[in-house]
PDB file of C-alpha atoms in Angstrom:
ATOM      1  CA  UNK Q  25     109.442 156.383 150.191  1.00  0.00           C
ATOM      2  CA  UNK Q  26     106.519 157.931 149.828  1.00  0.00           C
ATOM      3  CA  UNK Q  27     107.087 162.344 149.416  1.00  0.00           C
ATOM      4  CA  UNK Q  28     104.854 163.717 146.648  1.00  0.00           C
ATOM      5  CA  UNK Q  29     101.774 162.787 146.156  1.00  0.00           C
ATOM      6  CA  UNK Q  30      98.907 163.810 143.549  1.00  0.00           C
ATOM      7  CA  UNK Q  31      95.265 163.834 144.091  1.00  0.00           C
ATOM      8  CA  UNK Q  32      92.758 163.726 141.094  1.00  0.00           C
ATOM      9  CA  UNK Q  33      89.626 165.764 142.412  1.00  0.00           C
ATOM     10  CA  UNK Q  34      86.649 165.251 140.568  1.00  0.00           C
ATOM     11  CA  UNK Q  35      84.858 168.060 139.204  1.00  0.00           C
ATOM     12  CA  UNK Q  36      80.960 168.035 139.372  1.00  0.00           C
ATOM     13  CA  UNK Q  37      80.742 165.103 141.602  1.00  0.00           C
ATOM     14  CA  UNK Q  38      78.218 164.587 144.408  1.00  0.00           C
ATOM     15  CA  UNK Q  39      80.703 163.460 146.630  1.00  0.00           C
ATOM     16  CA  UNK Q  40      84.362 162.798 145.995  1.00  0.00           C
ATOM     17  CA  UNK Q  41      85.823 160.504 148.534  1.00  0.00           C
ATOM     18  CA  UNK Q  42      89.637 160.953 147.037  1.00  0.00           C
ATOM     19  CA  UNK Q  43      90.398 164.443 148.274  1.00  0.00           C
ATOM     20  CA  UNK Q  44      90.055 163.267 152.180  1.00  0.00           C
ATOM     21  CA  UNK Q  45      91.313 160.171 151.835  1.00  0.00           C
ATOM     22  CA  UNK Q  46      94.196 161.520 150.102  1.00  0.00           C
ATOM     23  CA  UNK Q  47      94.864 164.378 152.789  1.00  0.00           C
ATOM     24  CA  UNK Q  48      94.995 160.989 155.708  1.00  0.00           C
ATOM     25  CA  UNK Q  49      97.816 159.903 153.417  1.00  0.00           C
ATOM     26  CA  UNK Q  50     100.052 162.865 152.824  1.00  0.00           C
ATOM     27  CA  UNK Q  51      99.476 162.783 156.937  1.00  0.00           C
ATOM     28  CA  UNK Q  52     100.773 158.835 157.943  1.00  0.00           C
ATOM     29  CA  UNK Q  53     103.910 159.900 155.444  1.00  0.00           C
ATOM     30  CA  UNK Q  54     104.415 163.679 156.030  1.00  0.00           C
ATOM     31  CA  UNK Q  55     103.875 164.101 152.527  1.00  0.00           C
ATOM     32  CA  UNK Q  56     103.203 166.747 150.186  1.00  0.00           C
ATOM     33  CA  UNK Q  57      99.908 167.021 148.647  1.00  0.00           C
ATOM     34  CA  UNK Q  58      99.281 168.538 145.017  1.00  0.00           C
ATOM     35  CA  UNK Q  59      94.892 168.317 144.425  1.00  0.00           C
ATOM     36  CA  UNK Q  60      94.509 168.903 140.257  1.00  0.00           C
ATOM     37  CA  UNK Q  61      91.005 169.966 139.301  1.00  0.00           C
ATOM     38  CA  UNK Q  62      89.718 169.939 135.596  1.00  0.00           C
ATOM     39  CA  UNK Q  63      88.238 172.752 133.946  1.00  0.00           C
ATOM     40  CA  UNK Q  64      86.941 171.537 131.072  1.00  0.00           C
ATOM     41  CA  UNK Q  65      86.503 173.496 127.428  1.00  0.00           C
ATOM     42  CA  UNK Q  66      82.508 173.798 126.811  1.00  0.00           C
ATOM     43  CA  UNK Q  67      81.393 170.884 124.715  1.00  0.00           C
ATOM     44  CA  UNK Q  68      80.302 172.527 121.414  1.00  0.00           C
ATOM     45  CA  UNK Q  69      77.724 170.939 118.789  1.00  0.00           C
ATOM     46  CA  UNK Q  70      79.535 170.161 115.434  1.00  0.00           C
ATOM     47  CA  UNK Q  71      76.707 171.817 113.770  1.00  0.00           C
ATOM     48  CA  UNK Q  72      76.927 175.638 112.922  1.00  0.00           C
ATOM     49  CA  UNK Q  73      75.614 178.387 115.009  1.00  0.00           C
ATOM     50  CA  UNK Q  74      75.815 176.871 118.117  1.00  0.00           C
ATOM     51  CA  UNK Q  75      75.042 179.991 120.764  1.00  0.00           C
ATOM     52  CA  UNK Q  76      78.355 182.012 121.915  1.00  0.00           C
ATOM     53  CA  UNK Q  77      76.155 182.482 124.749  1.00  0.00           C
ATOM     54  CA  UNK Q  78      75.501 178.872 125.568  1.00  0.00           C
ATOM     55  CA  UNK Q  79      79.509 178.672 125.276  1.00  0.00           C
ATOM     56  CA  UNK Q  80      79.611 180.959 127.650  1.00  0.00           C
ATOM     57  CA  UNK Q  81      77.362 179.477 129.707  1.00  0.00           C
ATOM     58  CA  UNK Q  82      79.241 176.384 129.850  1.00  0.00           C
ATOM     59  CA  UNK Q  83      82.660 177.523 130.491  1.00  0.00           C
ATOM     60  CA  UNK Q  84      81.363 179.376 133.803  1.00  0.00           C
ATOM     61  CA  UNK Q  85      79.393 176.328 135.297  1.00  0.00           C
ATOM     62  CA  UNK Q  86      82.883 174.281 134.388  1.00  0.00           C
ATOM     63  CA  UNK Q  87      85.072 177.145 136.409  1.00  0.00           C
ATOM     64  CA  UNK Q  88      82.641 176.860 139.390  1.00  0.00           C
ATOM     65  CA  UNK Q  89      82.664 173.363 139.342  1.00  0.00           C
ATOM     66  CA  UNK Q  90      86.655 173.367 139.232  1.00  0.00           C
ATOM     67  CA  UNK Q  91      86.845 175.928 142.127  1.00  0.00           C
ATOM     68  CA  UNK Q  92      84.322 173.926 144.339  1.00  0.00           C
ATOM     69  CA  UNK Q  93      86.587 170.964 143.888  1.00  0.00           C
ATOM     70  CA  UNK Q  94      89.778 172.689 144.805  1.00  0.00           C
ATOM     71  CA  UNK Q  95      87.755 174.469 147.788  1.00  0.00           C
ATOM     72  CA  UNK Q  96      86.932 171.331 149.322  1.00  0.00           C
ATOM     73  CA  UNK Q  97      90.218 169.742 148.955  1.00  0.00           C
ATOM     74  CA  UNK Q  98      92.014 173.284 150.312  1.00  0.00           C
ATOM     75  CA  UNK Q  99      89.719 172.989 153.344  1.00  0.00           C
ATOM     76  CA  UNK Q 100      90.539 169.019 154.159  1.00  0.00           C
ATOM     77  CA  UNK Q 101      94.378 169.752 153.691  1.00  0.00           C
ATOM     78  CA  UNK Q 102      93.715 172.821 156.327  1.00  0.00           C
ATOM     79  CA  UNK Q 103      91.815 170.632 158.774  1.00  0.00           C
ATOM     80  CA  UNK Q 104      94.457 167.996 158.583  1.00  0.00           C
ATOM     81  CA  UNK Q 105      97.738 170.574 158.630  1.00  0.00           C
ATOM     82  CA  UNK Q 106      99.303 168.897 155.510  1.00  0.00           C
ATOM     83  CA  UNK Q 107     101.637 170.045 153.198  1.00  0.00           C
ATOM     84  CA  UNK Q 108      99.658 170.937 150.209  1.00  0.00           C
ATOM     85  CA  UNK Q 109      98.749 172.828 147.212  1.00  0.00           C
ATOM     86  CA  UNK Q 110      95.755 172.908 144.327  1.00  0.00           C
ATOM     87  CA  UNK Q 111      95.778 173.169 140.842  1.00  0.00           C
ATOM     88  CA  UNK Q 112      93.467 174.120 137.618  1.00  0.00           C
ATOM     89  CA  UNK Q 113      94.014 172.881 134.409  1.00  0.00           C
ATOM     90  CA  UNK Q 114      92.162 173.737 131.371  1.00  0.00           C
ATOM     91  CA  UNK Q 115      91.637 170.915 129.273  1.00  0.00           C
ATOM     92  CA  UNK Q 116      89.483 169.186 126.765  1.00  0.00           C
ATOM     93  CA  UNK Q 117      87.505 166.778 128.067  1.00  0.00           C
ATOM     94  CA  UNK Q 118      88.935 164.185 125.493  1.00  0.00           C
ATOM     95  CA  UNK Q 119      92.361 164.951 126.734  1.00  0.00           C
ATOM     96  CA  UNK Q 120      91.888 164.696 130.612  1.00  0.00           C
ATOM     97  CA  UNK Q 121      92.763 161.250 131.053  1.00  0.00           C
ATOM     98  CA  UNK Q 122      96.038 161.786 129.291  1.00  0.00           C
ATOM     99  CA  UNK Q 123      96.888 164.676 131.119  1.00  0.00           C
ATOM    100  CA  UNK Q 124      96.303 163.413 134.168  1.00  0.00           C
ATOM    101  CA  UNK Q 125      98.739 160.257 133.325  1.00  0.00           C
ATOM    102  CA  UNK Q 126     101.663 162.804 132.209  1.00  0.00           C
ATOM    103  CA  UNK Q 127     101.277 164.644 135.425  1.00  0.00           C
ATOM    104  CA  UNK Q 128     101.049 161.578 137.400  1.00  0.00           C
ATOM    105  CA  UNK Q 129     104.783 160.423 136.222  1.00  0.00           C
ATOM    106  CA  UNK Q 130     106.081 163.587 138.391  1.00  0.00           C
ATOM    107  CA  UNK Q 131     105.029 162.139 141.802  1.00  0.00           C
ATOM    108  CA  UNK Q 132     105.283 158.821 144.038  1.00  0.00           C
ATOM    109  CA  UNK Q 133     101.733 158.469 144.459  1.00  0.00           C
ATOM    110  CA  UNK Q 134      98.129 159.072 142.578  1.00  0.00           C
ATOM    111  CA  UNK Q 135      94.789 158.648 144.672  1.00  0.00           C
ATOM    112  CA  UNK Q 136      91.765 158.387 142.463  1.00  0.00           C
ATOM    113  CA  UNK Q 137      88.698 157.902 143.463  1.00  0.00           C
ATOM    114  CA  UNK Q 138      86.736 154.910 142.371  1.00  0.00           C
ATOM    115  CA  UNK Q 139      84.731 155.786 139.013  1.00  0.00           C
ATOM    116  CA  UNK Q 140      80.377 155.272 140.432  1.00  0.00           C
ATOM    117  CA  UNK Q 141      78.675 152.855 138.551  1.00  0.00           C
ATOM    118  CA  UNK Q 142      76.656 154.681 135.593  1.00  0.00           C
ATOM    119  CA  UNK Q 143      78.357 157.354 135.362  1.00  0.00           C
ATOM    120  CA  UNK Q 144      79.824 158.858 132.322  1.00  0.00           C
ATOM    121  CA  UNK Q 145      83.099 156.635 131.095  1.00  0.00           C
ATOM    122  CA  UNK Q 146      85.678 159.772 132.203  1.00  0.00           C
ATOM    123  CA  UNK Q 147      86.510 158.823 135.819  1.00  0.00           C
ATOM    124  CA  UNK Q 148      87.414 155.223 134.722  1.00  0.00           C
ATOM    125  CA  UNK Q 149      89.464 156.857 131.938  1.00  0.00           C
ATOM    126  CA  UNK Q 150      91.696 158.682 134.292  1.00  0.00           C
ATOM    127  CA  UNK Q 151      92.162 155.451 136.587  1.00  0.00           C
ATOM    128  CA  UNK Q 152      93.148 153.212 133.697  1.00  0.00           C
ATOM    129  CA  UNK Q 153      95.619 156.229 131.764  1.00  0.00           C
ATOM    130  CA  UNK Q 154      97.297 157.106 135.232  1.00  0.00           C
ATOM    131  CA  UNK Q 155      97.640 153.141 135.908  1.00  0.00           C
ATOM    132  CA  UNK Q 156      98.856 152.232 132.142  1.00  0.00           C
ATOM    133  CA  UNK Q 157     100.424 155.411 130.966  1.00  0.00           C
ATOM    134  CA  UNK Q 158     102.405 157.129 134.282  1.00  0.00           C
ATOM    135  CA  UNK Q 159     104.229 154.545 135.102  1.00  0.00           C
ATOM    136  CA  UNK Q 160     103.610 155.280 139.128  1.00  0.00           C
ATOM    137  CA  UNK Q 161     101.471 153.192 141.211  1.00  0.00           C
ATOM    138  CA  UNK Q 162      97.989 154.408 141.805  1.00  0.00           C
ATOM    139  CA  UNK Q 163      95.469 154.097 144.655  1.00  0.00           C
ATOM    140  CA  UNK Q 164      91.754 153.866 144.003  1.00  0.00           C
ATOM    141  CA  UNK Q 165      89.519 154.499 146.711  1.00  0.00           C
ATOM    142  CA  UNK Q 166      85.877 153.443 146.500  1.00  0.00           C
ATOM    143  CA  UNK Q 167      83.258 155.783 146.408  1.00  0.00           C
ATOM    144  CA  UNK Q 168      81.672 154.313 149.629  1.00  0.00           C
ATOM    145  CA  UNK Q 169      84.866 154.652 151.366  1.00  0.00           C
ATOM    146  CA  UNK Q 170      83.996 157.209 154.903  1.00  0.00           C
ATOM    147  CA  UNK Q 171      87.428 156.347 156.781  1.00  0.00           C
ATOM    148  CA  UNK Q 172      90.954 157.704 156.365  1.00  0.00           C
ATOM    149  CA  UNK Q 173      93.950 155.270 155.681  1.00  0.00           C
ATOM    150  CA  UNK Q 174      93.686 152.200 158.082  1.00  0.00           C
ATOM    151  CA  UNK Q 175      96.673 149.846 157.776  1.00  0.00           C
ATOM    152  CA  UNK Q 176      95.528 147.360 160.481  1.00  0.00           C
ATOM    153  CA  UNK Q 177      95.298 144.439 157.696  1.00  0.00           C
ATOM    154  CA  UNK Q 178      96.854 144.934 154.610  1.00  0.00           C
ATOM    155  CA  UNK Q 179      96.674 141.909 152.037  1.00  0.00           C
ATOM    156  CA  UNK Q 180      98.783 141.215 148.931  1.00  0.00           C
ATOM    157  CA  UNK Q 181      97.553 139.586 145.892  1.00  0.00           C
ATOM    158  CA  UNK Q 182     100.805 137.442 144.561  1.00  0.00           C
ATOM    159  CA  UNK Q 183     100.520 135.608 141.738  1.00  0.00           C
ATOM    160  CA  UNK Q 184     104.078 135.824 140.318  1.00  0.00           C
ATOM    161  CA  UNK Q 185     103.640 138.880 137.490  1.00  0.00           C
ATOM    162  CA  UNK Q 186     105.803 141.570 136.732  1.00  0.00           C
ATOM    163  CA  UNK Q 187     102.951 142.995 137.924  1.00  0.00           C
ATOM    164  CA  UNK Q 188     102.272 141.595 141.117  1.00  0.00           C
ATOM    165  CA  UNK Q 189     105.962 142.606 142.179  1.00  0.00           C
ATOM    166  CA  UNK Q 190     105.713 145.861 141.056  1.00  0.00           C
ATOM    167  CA  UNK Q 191     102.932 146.402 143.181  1.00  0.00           C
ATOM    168  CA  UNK Q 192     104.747 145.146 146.281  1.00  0.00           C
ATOM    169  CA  UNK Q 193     107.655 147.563 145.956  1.00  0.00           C
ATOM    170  CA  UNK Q 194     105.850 150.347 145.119  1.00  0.00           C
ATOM    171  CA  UNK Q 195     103.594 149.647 148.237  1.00  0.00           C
ATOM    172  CA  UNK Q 196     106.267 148.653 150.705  1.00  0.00           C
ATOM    173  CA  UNK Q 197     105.473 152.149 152.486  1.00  0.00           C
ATOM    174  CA  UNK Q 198     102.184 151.287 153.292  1.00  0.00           C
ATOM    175  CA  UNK Q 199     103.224 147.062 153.680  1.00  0.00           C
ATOM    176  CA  UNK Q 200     106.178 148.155 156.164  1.00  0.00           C
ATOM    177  CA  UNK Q 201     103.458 149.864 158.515  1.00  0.00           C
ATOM    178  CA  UNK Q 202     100.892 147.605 158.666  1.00  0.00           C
ATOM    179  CA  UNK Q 203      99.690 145.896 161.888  1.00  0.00           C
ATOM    180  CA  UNK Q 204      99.254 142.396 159.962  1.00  0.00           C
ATOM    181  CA  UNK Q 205     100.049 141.837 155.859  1.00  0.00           C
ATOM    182  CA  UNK Q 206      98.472 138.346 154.437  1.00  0.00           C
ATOM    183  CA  UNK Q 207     100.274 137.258 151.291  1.00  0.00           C
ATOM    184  CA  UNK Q 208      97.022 135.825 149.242  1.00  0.00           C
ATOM    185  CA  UNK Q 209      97.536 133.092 146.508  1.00  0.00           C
ATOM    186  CA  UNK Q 210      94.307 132.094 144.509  1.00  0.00           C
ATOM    187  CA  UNK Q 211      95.119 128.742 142.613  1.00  0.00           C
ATOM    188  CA  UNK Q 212      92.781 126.230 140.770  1.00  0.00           C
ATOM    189  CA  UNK Q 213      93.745 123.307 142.739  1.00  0.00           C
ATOM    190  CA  UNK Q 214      96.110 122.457 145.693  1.00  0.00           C
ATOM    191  CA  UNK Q 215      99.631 122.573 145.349  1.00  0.00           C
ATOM    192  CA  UNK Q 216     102.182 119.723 146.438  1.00  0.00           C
ATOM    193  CA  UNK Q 217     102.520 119.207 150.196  1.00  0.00           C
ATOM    194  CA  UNK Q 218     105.929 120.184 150.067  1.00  0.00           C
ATOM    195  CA  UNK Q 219     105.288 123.451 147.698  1.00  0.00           C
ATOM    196  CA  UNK Q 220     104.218 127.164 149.668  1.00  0.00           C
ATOM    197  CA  UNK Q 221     103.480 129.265 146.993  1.00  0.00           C
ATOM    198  CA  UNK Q 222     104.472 132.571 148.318  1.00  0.00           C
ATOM    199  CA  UNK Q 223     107.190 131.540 150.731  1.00  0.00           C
ATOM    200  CA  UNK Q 224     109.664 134.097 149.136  1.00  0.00           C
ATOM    201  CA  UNK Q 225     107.913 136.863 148.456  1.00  0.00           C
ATOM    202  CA  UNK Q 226     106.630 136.837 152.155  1.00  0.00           C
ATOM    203  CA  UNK Q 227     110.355 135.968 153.235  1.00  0.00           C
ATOM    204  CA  UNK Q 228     111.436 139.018 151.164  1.00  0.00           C
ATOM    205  CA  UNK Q 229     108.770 141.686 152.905  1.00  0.00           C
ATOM    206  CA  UNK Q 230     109.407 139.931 156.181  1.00  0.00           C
ATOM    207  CA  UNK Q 231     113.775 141.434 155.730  1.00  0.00           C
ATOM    208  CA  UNK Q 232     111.644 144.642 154.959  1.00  0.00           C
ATOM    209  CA  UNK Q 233     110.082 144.525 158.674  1.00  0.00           C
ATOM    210  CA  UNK Q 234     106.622 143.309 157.696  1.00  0.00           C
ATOM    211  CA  UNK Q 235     104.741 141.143 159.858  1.00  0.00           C
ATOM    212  CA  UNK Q 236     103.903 138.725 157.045  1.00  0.00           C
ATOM    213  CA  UNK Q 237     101.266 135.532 156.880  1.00  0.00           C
ATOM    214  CA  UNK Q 238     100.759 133.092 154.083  1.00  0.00           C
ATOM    215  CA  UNK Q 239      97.248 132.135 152.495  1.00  0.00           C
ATOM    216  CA  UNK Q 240      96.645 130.246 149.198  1.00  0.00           C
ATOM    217  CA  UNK Q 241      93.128 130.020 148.146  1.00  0.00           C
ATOM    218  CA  UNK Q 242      91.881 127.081 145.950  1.00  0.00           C
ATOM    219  CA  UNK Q 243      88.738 127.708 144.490  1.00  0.00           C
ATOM    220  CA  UNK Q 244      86.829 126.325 141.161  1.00  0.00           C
ATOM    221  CA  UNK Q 245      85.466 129.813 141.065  1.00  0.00           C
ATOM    222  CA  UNK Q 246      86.847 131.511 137.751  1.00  0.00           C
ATOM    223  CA  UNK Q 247      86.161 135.275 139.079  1.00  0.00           C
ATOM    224  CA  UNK Q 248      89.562 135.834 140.575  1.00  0.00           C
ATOM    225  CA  UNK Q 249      88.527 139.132 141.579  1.00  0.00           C
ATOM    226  CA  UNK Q 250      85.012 138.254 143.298  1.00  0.00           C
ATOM    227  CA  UNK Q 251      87.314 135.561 144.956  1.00  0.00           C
ATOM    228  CA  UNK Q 252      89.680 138.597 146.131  1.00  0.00           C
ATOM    229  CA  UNK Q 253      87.359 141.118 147.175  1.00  0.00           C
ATOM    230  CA  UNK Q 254      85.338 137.864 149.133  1.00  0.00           C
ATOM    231  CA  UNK Q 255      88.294 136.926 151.253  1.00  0.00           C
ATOM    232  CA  UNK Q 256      89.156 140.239 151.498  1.00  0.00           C
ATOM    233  CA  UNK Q 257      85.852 141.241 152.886  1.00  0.00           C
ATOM    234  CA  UNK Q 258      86.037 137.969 155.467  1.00  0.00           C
ATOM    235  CA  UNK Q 259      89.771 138.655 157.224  1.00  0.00           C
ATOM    236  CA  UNK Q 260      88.922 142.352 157.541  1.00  0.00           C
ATOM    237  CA  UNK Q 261      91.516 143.551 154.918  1.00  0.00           C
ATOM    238  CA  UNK Q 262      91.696 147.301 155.228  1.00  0.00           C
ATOM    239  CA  UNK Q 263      93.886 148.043 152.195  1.00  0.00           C
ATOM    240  CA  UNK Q 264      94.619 145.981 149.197  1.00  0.00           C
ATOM    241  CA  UNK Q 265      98.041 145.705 146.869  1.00  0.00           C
ATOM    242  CA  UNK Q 266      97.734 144.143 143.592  1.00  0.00           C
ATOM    243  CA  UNK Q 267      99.460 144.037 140.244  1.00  0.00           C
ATOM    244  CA  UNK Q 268      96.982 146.127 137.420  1.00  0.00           C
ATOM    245  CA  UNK Q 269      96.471 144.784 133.825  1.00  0.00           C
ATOM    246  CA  UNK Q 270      98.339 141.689 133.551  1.00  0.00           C
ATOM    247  CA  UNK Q 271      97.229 141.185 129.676  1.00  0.00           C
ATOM    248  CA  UNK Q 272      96.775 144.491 127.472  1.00  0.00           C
ATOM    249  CA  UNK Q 273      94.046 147.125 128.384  1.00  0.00           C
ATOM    250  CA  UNK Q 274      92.224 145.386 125.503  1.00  0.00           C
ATOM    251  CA  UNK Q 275      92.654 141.934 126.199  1.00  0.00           C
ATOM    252  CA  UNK Q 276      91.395 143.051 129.425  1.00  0.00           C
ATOM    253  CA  UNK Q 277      88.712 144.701 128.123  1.00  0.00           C
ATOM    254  CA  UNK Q 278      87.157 141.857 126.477  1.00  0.00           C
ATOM    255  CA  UNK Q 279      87.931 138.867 128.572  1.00  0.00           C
ATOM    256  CA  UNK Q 280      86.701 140.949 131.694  1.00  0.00           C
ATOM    257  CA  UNK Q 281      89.781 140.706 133.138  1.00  0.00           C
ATOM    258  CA  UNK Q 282      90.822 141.123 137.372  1.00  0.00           C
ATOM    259  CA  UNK Q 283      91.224 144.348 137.229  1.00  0.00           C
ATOM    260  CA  UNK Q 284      88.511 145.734 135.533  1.00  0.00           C
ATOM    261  CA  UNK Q 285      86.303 143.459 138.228  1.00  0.00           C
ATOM    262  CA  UNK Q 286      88.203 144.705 141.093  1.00  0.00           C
ATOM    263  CA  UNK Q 287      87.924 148.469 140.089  1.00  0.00           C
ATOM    264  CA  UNK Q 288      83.996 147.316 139.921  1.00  0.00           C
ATOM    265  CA  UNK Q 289      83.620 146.000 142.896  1.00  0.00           C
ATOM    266  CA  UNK Q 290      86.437 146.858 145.118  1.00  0.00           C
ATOM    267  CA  UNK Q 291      85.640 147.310 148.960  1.00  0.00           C
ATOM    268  CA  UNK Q 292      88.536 148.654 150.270  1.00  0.00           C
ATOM    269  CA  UNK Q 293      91.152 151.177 149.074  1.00  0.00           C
ATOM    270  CA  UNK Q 294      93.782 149.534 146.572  1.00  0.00           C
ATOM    271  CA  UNK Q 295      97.398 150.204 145.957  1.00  0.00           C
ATOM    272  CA  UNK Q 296      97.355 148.787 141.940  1.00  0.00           C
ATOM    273  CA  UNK Q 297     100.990 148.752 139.715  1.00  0.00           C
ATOM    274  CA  UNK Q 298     101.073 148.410 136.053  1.00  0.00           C
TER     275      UNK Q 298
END
């Protein structure tokens, strides 16, 4: 059940896409809605002498940017009638991933948005800390995301991981109320005539009320997540559940890993468990 729910709002950004996207949430699950903003501590030189002034100067454009955030989100949860409330916190910018993965643990939900390509390393800090470190589930939305929640086509990436199940229960909520939910399978080569990989985790959601199809993939292509995001992109998926960092974050990190391709790349919103 899905009842509390926390939005990381990005502070400084061009355009956040989480803060809307999270409000069309809290509204399919008459949730409550808690939007944190980061004020961050002005970045001082290590050398000596550094201007009070130009302190100064930094902690105000970091409080503006923290109230526009929390402005925008206060207006989308007033549009939309949700339950909902903002928050500040002061923080280092070092320590803002962290912080945001202790909050995290107090809710059901976190909605990040998708960290843009070349931008500073912080965004995809918070996304991997919340996913590794709070022990919730987390949905990442990608920056060219315009729509609300749609749950006309939900698809499940199974692959048998602690992971991968995980993922399923903590997405049930959104599984439960989809139109359509395609269990997806992506294998290196066919499986015996009398084997369905995926027959009982599709049974299980099926007791659970979903409406619940079967597709295994075989493909030579060693990019599981190009694979993913491909088929996903083909049968109209709106939403995506998957199990996050199979291996360690730094096994991930140098083998390239799923995840880390799928936060990349990803085309629709997805539900990721740790």
């Amino acid at each position: 059940m899905i009842k509390d729910i926390v939005a990381n709002l990005s502070v400084g950004a061009s355009r956040d896409v989480a803060p809307d996207f999270a409000v069309s949430v809290a509204a399919t699950f008459d949730a409550h809605l808690t939007g944190v903003a980061f004020r961050y501590e002005p970045l001082a030189p290590v050398a000596d002498g550094f201007p009070a002034k130009a302190m100064q100067s930094q902690r105000i454009e970091n409080e503006k940017a923290a109230k526009a955030a929390v402005a925008k989100f206060d207006e989308a949860a007033r549009r939309a009638a949700v339950s909902a409330e903002s928050r500040i916190v002061d923080v280092p910018v070092a320590s803002a991933h962290n912080v945001f993965a202790n909050i995290v643990r107090r809710f059901d939900l976190a909605i990040i948005g998708q960290p843009e390509p070349h931008k500073p390393a912080l965004e995809r800090l918070i996304v991997e800390a919340a996913l590794f470190d709070s022990g919730r589930p987390v949905l990442i939305v990608p920056y060219i995301q315009r729509a609300g929640l749609k749950l006309d086509r939900v698809m499940v990436c199974w692959d048998g991981s602690r992971s991968a199940a995980r993922a399923v229960a903590d997405a049930m909520p959104f599984i439960v109320r989809a139109k359509a939910a395609e269990v997806v399978i992506v294998t290196s080569e066919p499986t015996k005539s009398n084997e369905m990989p995926g027959a009982d985790i599709a049974h299980h959601l099926a007791r659970h009320g979903a409406k619940v199809e079967i597709k295994p993939i075989v493909t030579a292509e060693t990019d599981v997540g190009s694979t993913i995001l491909s088929h996903a992109a083909d049968a109209s998926a709106d939403f995506l559940v998957m199990g996050g960092y199979g291996h360690s974050r730094l096994r991930e990190f140098v083998l390239g890993g799923v995840t880390r391709g799928i936060l990349t790349s990803m085309t629709v919103p997805t539900l990721m468990s740790h």
